[in-house]
mmCIF file of C-alpha atoms in Angstrom:
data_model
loop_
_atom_site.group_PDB
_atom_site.id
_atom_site.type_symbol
_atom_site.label_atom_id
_atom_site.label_comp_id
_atom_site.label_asym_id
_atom_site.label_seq_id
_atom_site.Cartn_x
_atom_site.Cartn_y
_atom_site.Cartn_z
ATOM 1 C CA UNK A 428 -39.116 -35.338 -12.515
ATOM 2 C CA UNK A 429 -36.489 -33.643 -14.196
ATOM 3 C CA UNK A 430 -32.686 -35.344 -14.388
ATOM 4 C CA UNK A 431 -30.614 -33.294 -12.459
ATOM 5 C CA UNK A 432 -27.345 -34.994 -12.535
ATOM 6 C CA UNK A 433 -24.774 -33.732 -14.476
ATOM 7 C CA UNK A 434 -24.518 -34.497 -18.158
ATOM 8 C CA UNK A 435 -21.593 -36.923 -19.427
ATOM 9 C CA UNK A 436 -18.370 -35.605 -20.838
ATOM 10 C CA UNK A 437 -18.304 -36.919 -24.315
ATOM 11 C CA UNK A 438 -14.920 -37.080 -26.708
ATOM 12 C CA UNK A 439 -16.299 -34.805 -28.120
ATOM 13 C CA UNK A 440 -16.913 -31.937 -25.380
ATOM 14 C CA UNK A 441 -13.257 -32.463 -24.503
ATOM 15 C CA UNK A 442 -12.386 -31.596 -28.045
ATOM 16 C CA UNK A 443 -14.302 -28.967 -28.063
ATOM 17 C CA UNK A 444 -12.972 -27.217 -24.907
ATOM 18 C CA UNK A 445 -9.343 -27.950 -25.763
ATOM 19 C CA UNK A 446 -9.957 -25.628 -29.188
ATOM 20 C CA UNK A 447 -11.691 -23.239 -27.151
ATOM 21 C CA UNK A 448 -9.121 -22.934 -24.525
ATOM 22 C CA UNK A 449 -6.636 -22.522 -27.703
ATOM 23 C CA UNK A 450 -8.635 -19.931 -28.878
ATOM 24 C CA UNK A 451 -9.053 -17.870 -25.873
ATOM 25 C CA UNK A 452 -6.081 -18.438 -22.981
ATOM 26 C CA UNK A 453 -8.683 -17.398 -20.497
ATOM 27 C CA UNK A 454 -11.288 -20.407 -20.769
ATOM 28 C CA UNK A 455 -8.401 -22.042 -18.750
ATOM 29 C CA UNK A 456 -8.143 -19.710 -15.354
ATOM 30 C CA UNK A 457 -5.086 -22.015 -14.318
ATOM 31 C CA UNK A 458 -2.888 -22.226 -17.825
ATOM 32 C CA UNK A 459 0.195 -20.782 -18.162
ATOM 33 C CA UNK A 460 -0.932 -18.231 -20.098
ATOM 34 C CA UNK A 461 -3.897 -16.855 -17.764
ATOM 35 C CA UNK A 462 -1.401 -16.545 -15.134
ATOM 36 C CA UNK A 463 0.888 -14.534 -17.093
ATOM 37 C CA UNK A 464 -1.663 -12.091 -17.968
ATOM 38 C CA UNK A 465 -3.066 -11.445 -14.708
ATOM 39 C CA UNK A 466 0.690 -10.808 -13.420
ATOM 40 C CA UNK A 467 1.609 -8.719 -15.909
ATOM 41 C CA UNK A 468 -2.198 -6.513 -15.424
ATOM 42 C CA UNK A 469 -0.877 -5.993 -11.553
ATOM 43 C CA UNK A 470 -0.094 -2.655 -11.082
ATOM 44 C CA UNK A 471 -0.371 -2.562 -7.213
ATOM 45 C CA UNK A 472 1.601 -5.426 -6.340
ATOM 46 C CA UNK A 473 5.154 -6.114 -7.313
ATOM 47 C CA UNK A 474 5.348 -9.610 -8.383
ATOM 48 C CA UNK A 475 8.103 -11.509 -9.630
ATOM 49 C CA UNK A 476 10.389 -14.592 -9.414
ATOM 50 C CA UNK A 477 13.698 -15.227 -8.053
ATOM 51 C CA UNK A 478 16.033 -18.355 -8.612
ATOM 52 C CA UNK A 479 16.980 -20.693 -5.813
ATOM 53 C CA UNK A 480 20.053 -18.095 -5.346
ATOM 54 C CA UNK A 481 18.160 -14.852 -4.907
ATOM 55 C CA UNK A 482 18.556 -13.882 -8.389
ATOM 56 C CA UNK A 483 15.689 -11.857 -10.345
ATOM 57 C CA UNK A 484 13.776 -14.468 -12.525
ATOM 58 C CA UNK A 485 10.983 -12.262 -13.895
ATOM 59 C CA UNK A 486 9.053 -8.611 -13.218
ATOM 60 C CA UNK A 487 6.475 -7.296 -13.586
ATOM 61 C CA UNK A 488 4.757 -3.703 -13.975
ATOM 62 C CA UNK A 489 3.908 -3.360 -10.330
ATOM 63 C CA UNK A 490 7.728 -4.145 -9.724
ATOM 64 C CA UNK A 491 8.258 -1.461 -12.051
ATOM 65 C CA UNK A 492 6.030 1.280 -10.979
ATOM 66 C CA UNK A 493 6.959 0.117 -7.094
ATOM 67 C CA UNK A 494 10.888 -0.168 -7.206
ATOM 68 C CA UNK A 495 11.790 2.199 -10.223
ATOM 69 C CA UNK A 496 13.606 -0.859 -12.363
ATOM 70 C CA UNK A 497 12.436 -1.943 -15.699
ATOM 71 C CA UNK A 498 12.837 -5.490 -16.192
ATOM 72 C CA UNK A 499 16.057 -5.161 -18.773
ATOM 73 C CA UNK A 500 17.636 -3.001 -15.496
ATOM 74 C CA UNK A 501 17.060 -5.903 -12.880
ATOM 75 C CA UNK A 502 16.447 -9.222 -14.303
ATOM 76 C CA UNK A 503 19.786 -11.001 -13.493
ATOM 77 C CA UNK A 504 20.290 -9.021 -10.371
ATOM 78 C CA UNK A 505 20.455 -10.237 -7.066
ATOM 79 C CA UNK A 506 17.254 -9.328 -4.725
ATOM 80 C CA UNK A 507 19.733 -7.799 -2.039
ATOM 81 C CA UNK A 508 19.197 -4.617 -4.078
ATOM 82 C CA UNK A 509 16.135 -3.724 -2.629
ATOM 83 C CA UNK A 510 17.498 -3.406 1.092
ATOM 84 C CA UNK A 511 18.905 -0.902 2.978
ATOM 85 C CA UNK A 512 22.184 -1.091 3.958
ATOM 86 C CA UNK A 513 22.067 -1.728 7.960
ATOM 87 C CA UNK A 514 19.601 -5.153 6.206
ATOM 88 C CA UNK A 515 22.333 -5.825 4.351
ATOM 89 C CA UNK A 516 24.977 -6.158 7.024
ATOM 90 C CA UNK A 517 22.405 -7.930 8.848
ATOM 91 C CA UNK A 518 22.660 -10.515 6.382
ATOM 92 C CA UNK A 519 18.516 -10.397 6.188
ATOM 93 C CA UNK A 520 18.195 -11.415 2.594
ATOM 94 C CA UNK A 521 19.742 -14.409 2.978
ATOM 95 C CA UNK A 522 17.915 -15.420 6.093
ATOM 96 C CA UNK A 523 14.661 -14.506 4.564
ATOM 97 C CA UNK A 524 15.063 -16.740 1.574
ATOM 98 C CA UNK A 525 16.489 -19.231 3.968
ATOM 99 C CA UNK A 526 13.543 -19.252 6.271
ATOM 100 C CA UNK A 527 11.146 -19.631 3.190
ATOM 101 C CA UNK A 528 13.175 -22.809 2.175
ATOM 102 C CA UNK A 529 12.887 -24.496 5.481
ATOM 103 C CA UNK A 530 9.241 -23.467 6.444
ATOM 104 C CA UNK A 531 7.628 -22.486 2.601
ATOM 105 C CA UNK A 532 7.057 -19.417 2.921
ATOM 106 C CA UNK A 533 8.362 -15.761 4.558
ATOM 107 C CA UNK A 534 6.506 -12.834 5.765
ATOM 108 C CA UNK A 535 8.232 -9.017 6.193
ATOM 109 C CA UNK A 536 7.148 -5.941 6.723
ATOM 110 C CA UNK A 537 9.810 -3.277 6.789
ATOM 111 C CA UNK A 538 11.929 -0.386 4.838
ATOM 112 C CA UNK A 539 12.921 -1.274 1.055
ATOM 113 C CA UNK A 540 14.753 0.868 -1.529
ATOM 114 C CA UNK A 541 13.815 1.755 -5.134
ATOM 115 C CA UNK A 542 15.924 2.419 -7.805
ATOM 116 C CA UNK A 543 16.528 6.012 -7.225
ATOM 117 C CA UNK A 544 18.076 5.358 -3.834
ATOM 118 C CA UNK A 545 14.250 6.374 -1.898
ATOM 119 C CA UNK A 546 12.677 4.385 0.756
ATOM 120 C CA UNK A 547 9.024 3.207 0.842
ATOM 121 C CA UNK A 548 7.654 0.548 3.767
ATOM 122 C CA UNK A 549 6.666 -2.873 2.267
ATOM 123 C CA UNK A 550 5.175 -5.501 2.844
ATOM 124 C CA UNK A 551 6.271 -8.628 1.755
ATOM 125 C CA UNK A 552 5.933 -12.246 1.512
ATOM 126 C CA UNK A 553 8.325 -14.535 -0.402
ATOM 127 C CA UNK A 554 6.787 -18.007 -1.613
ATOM 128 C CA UNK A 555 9.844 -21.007 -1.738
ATOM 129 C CA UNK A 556 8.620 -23.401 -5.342
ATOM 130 C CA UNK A 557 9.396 -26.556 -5.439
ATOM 131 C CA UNK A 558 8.722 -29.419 -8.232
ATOM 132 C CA UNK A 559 7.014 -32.581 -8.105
ATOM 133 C CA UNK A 560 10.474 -34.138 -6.820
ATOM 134 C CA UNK A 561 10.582 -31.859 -3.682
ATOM 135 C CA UNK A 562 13.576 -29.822 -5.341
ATOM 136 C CA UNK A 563 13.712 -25.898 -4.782
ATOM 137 C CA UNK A 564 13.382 -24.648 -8.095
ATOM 138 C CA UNK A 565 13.153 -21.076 -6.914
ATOM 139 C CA UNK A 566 10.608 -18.057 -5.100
ATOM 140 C CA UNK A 567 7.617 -16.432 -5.555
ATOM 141 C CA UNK A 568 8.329 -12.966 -4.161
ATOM 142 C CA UNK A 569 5.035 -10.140 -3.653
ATOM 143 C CA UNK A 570 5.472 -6.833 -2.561
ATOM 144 C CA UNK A 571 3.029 -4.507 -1.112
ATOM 145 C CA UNK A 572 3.915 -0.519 -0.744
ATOM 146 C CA UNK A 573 2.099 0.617 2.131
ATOM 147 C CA UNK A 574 4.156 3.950 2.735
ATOM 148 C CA UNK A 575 1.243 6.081 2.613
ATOM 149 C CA UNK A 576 -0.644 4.296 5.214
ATOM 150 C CA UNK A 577 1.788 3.841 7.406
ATOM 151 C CA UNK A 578 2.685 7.582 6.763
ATOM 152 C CA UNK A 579 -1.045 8.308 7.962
ATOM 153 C CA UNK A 580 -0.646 6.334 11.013
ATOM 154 C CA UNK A 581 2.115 7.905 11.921
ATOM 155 C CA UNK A 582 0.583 12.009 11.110
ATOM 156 C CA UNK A 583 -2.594 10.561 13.444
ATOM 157 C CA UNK A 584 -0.103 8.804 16.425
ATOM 158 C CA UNK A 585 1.478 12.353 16.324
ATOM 159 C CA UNK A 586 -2.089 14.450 16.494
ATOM 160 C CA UNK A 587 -2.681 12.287 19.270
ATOM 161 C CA UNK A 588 0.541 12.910 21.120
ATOM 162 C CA UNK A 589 0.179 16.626 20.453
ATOM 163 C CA UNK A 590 -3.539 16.117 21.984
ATOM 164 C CA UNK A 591 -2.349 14.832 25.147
ATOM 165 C CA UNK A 592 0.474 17.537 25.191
ATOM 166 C CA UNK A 593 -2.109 19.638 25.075
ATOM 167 C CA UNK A 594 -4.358 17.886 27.810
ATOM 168 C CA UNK A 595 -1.520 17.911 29.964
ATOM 169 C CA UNK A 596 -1.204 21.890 29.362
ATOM 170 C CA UNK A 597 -4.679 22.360 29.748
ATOM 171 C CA UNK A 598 -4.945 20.672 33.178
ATOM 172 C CA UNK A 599 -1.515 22.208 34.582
ATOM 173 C CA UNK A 600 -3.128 25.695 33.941
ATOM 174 C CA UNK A 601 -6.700 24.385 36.022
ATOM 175 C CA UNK A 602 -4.680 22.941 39.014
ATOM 176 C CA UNK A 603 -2.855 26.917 39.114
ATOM 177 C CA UNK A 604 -6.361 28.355 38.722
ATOM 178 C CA UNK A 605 -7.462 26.025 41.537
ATOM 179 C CA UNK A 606 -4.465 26.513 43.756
ATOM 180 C CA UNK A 607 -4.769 29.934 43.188
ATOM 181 C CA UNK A 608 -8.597 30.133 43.926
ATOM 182 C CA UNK A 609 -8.146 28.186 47.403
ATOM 183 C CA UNK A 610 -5.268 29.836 48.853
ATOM 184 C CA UNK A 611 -6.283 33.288 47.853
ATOM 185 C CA UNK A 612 -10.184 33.360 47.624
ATOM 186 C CA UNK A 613 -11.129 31.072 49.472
ATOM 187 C CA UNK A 614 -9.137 31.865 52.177
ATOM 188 C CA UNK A 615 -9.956 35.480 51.818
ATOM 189 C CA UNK A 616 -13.851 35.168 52.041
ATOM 190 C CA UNK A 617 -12.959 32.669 55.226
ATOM 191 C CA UNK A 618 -11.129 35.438 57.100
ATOM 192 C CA UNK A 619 -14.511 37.413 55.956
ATOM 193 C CA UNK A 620 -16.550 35.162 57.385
ATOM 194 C CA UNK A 621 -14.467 34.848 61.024
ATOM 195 C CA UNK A 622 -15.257 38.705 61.365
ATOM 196 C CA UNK A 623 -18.515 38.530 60.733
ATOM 197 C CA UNK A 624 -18.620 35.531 63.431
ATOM 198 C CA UNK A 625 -16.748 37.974 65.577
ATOM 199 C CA UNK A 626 -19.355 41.067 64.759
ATOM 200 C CA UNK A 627 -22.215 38.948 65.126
ATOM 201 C CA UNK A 628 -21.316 39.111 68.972
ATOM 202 C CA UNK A 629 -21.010 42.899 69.063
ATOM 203 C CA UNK A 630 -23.418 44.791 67.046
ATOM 204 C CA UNK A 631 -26.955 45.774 67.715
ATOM 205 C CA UNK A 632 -29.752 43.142 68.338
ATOM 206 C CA UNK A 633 -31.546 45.039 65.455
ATOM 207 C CA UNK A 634 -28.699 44.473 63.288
ATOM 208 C CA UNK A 635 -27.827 40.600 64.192
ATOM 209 C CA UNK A 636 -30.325 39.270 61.768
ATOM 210 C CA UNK A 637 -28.624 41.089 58.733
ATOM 211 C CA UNK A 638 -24.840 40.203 60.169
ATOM 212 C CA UNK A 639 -26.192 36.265 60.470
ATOM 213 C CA UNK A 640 -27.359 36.439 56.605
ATOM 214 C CA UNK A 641 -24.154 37.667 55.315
ATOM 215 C CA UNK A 642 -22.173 35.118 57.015
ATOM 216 C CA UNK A 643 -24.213 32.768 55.527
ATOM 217 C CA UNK A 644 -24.170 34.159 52.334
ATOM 218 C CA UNK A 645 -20.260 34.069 52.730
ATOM 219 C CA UNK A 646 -20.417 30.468 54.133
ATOM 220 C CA UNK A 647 -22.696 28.948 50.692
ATOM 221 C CA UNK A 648 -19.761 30.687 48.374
ATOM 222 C CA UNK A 649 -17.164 29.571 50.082
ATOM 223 C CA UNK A 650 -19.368 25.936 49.395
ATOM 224 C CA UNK A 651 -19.294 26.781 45.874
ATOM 225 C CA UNK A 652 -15.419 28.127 45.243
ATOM 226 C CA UNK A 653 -14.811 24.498 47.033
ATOM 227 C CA UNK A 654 -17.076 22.964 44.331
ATOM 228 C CA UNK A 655 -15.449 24.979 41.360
ATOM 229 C CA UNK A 656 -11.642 23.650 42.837
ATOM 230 C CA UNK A 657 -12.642 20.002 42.916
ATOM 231 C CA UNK A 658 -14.640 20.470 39.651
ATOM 232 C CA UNK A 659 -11.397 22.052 37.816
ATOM 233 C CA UNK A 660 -8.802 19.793 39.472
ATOM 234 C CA UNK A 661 -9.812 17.239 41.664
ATOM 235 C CA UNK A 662 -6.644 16.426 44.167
ATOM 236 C CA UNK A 663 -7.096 13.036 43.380
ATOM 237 C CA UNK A 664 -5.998 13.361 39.570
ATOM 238 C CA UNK A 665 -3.130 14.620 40.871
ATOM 239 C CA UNK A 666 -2.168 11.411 42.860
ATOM 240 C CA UNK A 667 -3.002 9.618 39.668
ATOM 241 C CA UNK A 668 -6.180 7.781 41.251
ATOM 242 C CA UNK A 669 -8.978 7.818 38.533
ATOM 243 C CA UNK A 670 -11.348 6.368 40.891
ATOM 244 C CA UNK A 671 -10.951 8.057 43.596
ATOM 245 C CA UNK A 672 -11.412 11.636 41.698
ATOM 246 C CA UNK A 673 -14.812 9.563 40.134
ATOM 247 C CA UNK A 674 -15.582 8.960 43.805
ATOM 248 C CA UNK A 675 -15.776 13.022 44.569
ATOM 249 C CA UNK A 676 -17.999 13.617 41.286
ATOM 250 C CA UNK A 677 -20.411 10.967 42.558
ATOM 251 C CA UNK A 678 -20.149 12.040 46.241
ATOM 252 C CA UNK A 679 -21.677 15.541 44.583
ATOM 253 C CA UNK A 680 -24.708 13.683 43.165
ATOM 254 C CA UNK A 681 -25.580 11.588 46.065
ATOM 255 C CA UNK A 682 -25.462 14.595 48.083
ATOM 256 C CA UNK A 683 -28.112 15.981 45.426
ATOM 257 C CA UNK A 684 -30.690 12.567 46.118
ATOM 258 C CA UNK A 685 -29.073 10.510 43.084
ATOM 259 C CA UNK A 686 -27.984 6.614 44.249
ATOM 260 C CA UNK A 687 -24.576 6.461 42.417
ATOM 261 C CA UNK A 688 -22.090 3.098 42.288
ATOM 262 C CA UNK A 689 -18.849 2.823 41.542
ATOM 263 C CA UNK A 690 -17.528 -0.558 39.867
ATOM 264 C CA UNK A 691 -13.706 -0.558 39.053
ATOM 265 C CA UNK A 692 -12.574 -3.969 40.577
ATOM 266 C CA UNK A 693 -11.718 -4.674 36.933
ATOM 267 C CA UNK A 694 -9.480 -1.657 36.222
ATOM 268 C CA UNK A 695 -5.922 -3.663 36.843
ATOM 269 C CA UNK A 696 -4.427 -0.603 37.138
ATOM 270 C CA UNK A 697 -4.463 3.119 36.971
ATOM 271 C CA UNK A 698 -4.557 4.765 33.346
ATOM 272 C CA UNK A 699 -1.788 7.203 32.827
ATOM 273 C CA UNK A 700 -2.277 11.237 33.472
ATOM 274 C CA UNK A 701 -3.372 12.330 30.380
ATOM 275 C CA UNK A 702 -5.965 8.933 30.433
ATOM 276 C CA UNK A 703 -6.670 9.622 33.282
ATOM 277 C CA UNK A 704 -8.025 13.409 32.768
ATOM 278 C CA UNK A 705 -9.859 12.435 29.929
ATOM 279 C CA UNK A 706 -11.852 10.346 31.094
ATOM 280 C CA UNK A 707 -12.942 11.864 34.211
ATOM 281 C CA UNK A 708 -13.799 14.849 32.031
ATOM 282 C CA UNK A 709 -15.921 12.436 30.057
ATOM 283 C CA UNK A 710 -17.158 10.945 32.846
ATOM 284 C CA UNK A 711 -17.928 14.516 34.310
ATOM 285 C CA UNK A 712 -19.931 15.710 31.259
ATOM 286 C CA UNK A 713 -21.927 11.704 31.364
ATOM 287 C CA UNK A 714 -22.884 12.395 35.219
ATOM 288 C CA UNK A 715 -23.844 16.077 34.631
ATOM 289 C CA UNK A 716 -26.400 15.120 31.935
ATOM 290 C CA UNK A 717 -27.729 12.713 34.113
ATOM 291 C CA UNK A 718 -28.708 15.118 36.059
ATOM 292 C CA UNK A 719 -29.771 17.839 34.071
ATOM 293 C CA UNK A 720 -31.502 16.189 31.049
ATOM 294 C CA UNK A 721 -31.901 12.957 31.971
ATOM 295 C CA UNK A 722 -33.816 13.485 35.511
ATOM 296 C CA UNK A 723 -32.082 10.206 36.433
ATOM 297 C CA UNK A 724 -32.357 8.783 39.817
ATOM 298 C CA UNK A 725 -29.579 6.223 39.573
ATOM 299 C CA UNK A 726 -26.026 6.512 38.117
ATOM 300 C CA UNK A 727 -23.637 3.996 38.251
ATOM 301 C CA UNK A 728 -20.144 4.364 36.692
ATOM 302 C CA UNK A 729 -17.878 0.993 35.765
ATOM 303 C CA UNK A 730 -14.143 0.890 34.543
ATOM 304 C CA UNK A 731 -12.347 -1.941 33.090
ATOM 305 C CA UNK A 732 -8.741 -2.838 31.418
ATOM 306 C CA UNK A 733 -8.932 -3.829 28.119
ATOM 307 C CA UNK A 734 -6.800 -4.050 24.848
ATOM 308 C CA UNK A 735 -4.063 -1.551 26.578
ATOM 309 C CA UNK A 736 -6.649 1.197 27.568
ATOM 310 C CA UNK A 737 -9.699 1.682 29.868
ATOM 311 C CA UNK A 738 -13.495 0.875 29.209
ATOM 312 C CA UNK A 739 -15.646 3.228 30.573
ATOM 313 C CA UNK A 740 -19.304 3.033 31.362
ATOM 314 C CA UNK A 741 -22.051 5.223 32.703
ATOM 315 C CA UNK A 742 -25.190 3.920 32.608
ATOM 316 C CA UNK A 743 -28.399 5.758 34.024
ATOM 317 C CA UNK A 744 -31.689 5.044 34.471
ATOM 318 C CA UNK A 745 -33.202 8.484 33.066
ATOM 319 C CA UNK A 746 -35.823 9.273 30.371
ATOM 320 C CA UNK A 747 -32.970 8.503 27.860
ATOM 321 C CA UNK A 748 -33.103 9.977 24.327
ATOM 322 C CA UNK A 749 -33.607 9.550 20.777
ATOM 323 C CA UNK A 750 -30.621 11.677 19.423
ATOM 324 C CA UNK A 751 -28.370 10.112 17.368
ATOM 325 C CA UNK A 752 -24.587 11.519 17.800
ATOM 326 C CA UNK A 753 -23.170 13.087 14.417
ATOM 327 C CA UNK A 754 -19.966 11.783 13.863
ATOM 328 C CA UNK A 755 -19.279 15.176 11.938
ATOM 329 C CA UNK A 756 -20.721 17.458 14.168
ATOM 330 C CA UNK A 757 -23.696 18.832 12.328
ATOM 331 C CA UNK A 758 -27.801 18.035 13.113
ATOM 332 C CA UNK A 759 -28.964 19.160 16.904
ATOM 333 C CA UNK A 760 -26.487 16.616 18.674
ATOM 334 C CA UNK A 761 -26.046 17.840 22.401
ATOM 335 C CA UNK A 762 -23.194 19.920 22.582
ATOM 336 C CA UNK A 763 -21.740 17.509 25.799
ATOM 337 C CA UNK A 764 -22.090 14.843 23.976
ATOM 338 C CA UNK A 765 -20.513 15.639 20.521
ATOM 339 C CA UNK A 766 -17.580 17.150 23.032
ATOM 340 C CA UNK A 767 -17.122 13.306 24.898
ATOM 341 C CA UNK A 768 -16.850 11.832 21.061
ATOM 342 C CA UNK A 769 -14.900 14.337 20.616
ATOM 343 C CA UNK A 770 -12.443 13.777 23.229
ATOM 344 C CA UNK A 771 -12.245 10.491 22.979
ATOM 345 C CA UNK A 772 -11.594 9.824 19.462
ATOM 346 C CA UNK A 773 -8.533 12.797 19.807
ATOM 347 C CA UNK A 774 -6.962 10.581 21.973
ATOM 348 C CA UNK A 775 -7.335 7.089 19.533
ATOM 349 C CA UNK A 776 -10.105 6.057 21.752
ATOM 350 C CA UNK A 777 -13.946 6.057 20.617
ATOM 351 C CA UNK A 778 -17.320 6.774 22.151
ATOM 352 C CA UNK A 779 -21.091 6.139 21.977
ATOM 353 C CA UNK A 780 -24.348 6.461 23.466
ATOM 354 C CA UNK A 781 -26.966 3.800 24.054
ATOM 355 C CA UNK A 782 -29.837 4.868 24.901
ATOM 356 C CA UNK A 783 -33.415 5.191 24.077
ATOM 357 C CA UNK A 784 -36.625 7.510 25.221
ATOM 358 C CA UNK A 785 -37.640 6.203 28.259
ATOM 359 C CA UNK A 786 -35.275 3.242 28.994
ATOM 360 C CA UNK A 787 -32.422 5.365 30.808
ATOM 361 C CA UNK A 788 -29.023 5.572 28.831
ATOM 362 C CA UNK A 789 -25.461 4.195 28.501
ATOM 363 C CA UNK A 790 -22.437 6.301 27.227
ATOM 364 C CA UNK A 791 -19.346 3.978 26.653
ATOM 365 C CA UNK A 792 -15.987 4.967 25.519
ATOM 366 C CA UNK A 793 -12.627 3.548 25.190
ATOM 367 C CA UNK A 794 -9.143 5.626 25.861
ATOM 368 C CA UNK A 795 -6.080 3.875 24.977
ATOM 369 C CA UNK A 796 -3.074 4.239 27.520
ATOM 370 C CA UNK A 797 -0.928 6.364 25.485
ATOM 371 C CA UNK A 798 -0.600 7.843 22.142
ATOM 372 C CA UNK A 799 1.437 4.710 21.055
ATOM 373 C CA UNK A 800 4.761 4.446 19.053
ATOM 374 C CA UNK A 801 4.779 5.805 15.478
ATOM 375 C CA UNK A 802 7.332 4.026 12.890
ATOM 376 C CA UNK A 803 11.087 5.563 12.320
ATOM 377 C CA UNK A 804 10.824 7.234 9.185
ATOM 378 C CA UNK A 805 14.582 7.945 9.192
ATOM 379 C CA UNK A 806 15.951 9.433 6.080
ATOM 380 C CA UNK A 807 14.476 7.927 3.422
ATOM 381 C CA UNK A 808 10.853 7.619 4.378
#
C-alpha cells in the first residue's frame, strides 16, 4: 500500500522555500509584501490605516478613486475629513474610533464626503490593531461606496409609491363608477321593473306572458349591474376589511356549485388600502381562473402576516397546468396570470404559480404593507 503520510520537512526544503519566497513575495500569501500588493490592486474598496489618534497612516487607490485625495493630499490628515458637517458636531468620529477601541471593531453605514465637497453613501467598518502587548497601535479602516445601489433602491421605493398612488386613483375612479351605476342605473331599471309589476295587473291576458318576461328580463340585469358594483368596488374594501370583500368573491362561486374556504385566522391584522386592493384584485383574477380554465370544484383562499406584508394563497383542486409564467412577459403565459406577477412585483411583493396538469394549482404571492422609506438624499447625494 502506498505511504500516504506527508513527507518530512528537511533543512533543506526550508532553505529552499525561504529563497523562493525571496524570489517571488507571493509564495508567502501572509508576508508583508503580499499584503501590500493586494491593497494597493483594490480599486473597489478604500483601504487604509489610521494612527491611534485618527490620523491617515496609509492609502490606497480605492481611497483615491473613492474620496478624490491622492495619498500626498491626505496622509497626515485627520479622518474627520470625510464627514459631513451635522457628523461632525455630533462628535461621530471620535465615538466611532472609540467604540472600535473598546469592542475591536466598528460598523457604519451612512453619508461621507470626497474631496470635491460631494456626497456618496458608504459603508464602513473600522478594525482597532493592537500588538502582541495588548497596546493600540492604530486602525484598519475599509470603505465601501454603495451610492448607486442605494440610489436604485431608492428610484424602485419611489416606482412603488407612485404604483400605489396610482392604485389608489384607479380604485377612487371604480367606487364613482359604482356609486354612480347603483344610484342611477340600478335604480332606474328598478323603478322599470315596479311598472311593469304594476302593468302586469292591467293589461290583456294575451299580453301578460310578454309583460312577465320583461320584468324578468329587467329583474336578471338588475342581478348583473349588482354583480358589476361589487366586482368594481366591493363595500367592504372600503371599510378596509380584506376578508370580508374575499368573503363576497367566494359567496359568487359557491352560489355557482364551487365549495370555497376562507382561512385568515393568521392575518394579525388588516393590510393597508392600497394592500388591500391589490390583493383582492389578485385574488379576483386566481378565483376567476378557477373557474373558467381550471373547471375546479374546490377553492380555498388563506392569508397570513409575514415579514411586514400579507401571504396570500389560493389553492384549487382543478386540472392545473403546465405553463410556466415568463418573468418578461413573452411565450403564451395567460394573460391573468402574467397581470397577478405583474401586480405584485409593482408593489415590492412577488408571485408564483404551483401547479401541475392534473393535480389542481396554487398561486402564492406576497404584498408588502407599504412602499417603505427610501434614504434622504439631501444635497449632496
Amino acid at each position: 500500500m502506498a505511504d500516504l503520510r506527508a513527507p518530512a520537512v528537511t533543512g533543506s526544503d526550508r532553505d529552499e522555500r525561504e529563497d523562493t519566497a525571496e524570489a517571488d513575495p507571493l509564495a508567502d500569501p501572509y508576508s508583508g509584501e503580499s499584503f501590500r500588493l493586494f491593497v494597493q490592486s483594490v480599486q473597489d474598496y478604500a483601504i487604509f490605516m489610521l494612527d491611534p489618534r485618527g490620523y491617515v497612516a496609509t492609502w490606497n487607490p480605492g481611497a483615491e478613486r473613492i474620496k478624490g485625495y491622492r495619498a500626498d493630499e491626505i496622509i497626515g490628515q485627520h479622518f474627520s475629513v470625510f464627514y459631513p458637517p451635522d457628523d461632525l458636531r455630533a462628535g461621530k468620529p471620535a465615538h466611532e474610533l472609540e467604540v472600535a477601541a473598546e469592542v475591536g471593531r466598528f460598523e457604519d453605514e451612512g453619508w461621507r464626503v470626497r474631496q470635491d465637497g460631494s456626497r456618496f453613501w458608504a459603508v464602513v467598518v473600522i478594525t482597532a490593531l493592537f500588538d502582541d502587548q495588548g497596546r493600540l497601535r492604530g486602525f484598519g479602516k475599509v470603505t465601501r461606496d454603495v451610492s448607486e445601489r442605494v440610489r436604485a433602491e431608492n428610484e424602485l421605493v419611489e416606482r412603488r409609491r407612485l404604483f400605489f398612488h396610482l392604485v389608489e386613483a384607479q380604485e377612487a375612479e371604480r367606487r364613482r363608477i359604482a356609486w354612480d351605476v347603483h344610484d342611477d342605473s340600478i335604480q332606474a331599471m328598478a323603478a322599470v321593473s315596479m311598472r311593469l309589476q304594476l302593468l302586469s295587473g292591467q293589461v290583456p291576458a294575451e299580453h301578460l306572458p310578454a309583460v312577465r318576461a320583461l320584468d324578468t328580463a329587467v329583474a336578471e340585469t338588475i342581478g348583473r349591474l349588482r354583480d358589476l358594483v361589487l366586482r368594481l368596488r366591493p363595500p367592504a374594501l372600503d371599510g378596509r376589511d380584506l376578508g370580508d370583500a374575499v368573503r363576497a368573491q367566494l359567496r359568487q362561486l359557491s352560489a355557482q356549485g364551487i365549495e370555497t374556504e376562507l382561512d385568515d385566522v393568521e392575518l394579525t391584522d388588516d393590510p393597508p388600502p392600497e394592500a388591500s386592493v391589490t390583493l383582492f384584485r389578485i385574488v379576483g383574477e386566481a378565483l376567476a381562473n378557477a373557474q373558467k380554465h381550471a373547471r375546479a370544484n374546490r377553492v380555498r383562499v388563506r392569508f397570513r402576516s409575514i415579514d411586514h406584508g400579507t401571504l396570500t394563497e389560493i389553492t384549487d383542486d382543478g386540472v392545473g397546468t403546465d405553463v410556466v409564467v415568463d418573468p418578461l412577459g413573452g411565450g403564451d403565459t395567460h394573460f391573468g396570470l402574467q397581470a397577478m406577477r405583474e401586480r405584485a412585483e409593482a408593489v415590492g411583493g412577488w408571485w408564483e404559480l404551483i401547479s401541475e396538469p392534473g393535480s389542481g394549482a396554487m398561486v402564492r404571492c406576497w404584498i408588502p404593507d407599504g412602499p417603505g422609506p427610501a434614504r434622504d438624499e439631501r444635497d449632496g447625494g
